[in-house]
Amino acid sequence: PAPTQRTELQAIERAVQDLGHRLAQRVAREQAFTAHAAHALLTPIAGLDAQLAVAIREAPSELRERLQRTRYATKRLGLVMKALLGLLRSGVEPQRQRVLLDSLFDADSFGSLRIQLPAESTVVVDPHLLSAVLFNLFDNAQRHGATTLVAQLSHAQGFTRLTLQDNGCGCPAADVARMQAALQRQDYRADGGLKGLGLILADLVMRAHGGV
């Protein structure tokens, strides 16, 4: 707004401008710190993954499954770090590419979970962001007893809808309603009805792609 000409309002104007400046500085510092922290973590995570790959090849058979689970967790952490970096980019704009869904995950990482994709599974998305979301959702499905997960794509009004449905034990209706309400409000507090990073990350990635 143009500077006020009323003397009695000038002190308020200066106070509001100072507050806005301090808030902008704080947000910039937090984003810079988080981005640097994520970058600093990615290098050792990549090193851990490489060392675990060698260890799996050289380890006795009775240890390979445990080492594979450790590598699986390391990959998941790396994907989350990449997704956080993507969300912290200037303007939070996804770096969209045309990719196939099956190129965004390794089906062998989910044990006996059978993942069924549509015949035409091309999407235009930020691959780092969506791969982190898919990895988390597939992992949740497996941990809650699912043996089959079906992905469907539909297109309408310039948007692409990705729907995932599994045959796991599901979630109580009351918990679903509470989580949906928290996501609708974008209430990401620990006591806001959400648990863990997965749903929050999925909601942020969806919103960054223009979803609601």
mmCIF file of N, CA, C and O in Angstrom, residues 100 116-122 151 153:
data_model
loop_
_atom_site.group_PDB
_atom_site.id
_atom_site.type_symbol
_atom_site.label_atom_id
_atom_site.label_comp_id
_atom_site.label_asym_id
_atom_site.label_seq_id
_atom_site.Cartn_x
_atom_site.Cartn_y
_atom_site.Cartn_z
ATOM 1 N N LEU A 100 6.395 -42.755 -16.412
ATOM 2 C CA LEU A 100 5.541 -43.901 -16.147
ATOM 3 C C LEU A 100 5.513 -44.163 -14.648
ATOM 4 O O LEU A 100 6.542 -44.053 -13.967
ATOM 5 N N GLN A 116 -0.823 -53.479 -8.943
ATOM 6 C CA GLN A 116 -1.403 -53.528 -10.289
ATOM 7 C C GLN A 116 -1.571 -52.101 -10.816
ATOM 8 O O GLN A 116 -2.225 -51.271 -10.186
ATOM 9 N N LEU A 117 -0.972 -51.835 -11.972
ATOM 10 C CA LEU A 117 -1.045 -50.513 -12.592
ATOM 11 C C LEU A 117 -1.920 -50.563 -13.833
ATOM 12 O O LEU A 117 -2.032 -51.614 -14.471
ATOM 13 N N PRO A 118 -2.528 -49.452 -14.210
ATOM 14 C CA PRO A 118 -3.315 -49.428 -15.446
ATOM 15 C C PRO A 118 -2.410 -49.599 -16.658
ATOM 16 O O PRO A 118 -1.195 -49.354 -16.598
ATOM 17 N N ALA A 119 -2.995 -50.032 -17.777
ATOM 18 C CA ALA A 119 -2.213 -50.270 -18.992
ATOM 19 C C ALA A 119 -1.496 -49.004 -19.433
ATOM 20 O O ALA A 119 -0.335 -49.030 -19.834
ATOM 21 N N GLU A 120 -2.182 -47.864 -19.359
ATOM 22 C CA GLU A 120 -1.587 -46.572 -19.702
ATOM 23 C C GLU A 120 -1.343 -45.815 -18.401
ATOM 24 O O GLU A 120 -2.278 -45.295 -17.789
ATOM 25 N N SER A 121 -0.097 -45.788 -17.954
ATOM 26 C CA SER A 121 0.192 -45.217 -16.638
ATOM 27 C C SER A 121 1.119 -44.012 -16.723
ATOM 28 O O SER A 121 1.905 -43.756 -15.812
ATOM 29 N N THR A 122 1.037 -43.271 -17.820
ATOM 30 C CA THR A 122 1.866 -42.070 -17.961
ATOM 31 C C THR A 122 1.247 -40.909 -17.188
ATOM 32 O O THR A 122 0.051 -40.648 -17.289
ATOM 33 N N ALA A 151 -3.894 -49.552 -8.668
ATOM 34 C CA ALA A 151 -3.815 -48.122 -8.995
ATOM 35 C C ALA A 151 -4.662 -47.841 -10.228
ATOM 36 O O ALA A 151 -4.641 -48.605 -11.199
ATOM 37 N N LEU A 153 -6.030 -44.551 -12.926
ATOM 38 C CA LEU A 153 -5.860 -43.178 -13.379
ATOM 39 C C LEU A 153 -7.110 -42.732 -14.128
ATOM 40 O O LEU A 153 -7.677 -43.486 -14.908
#
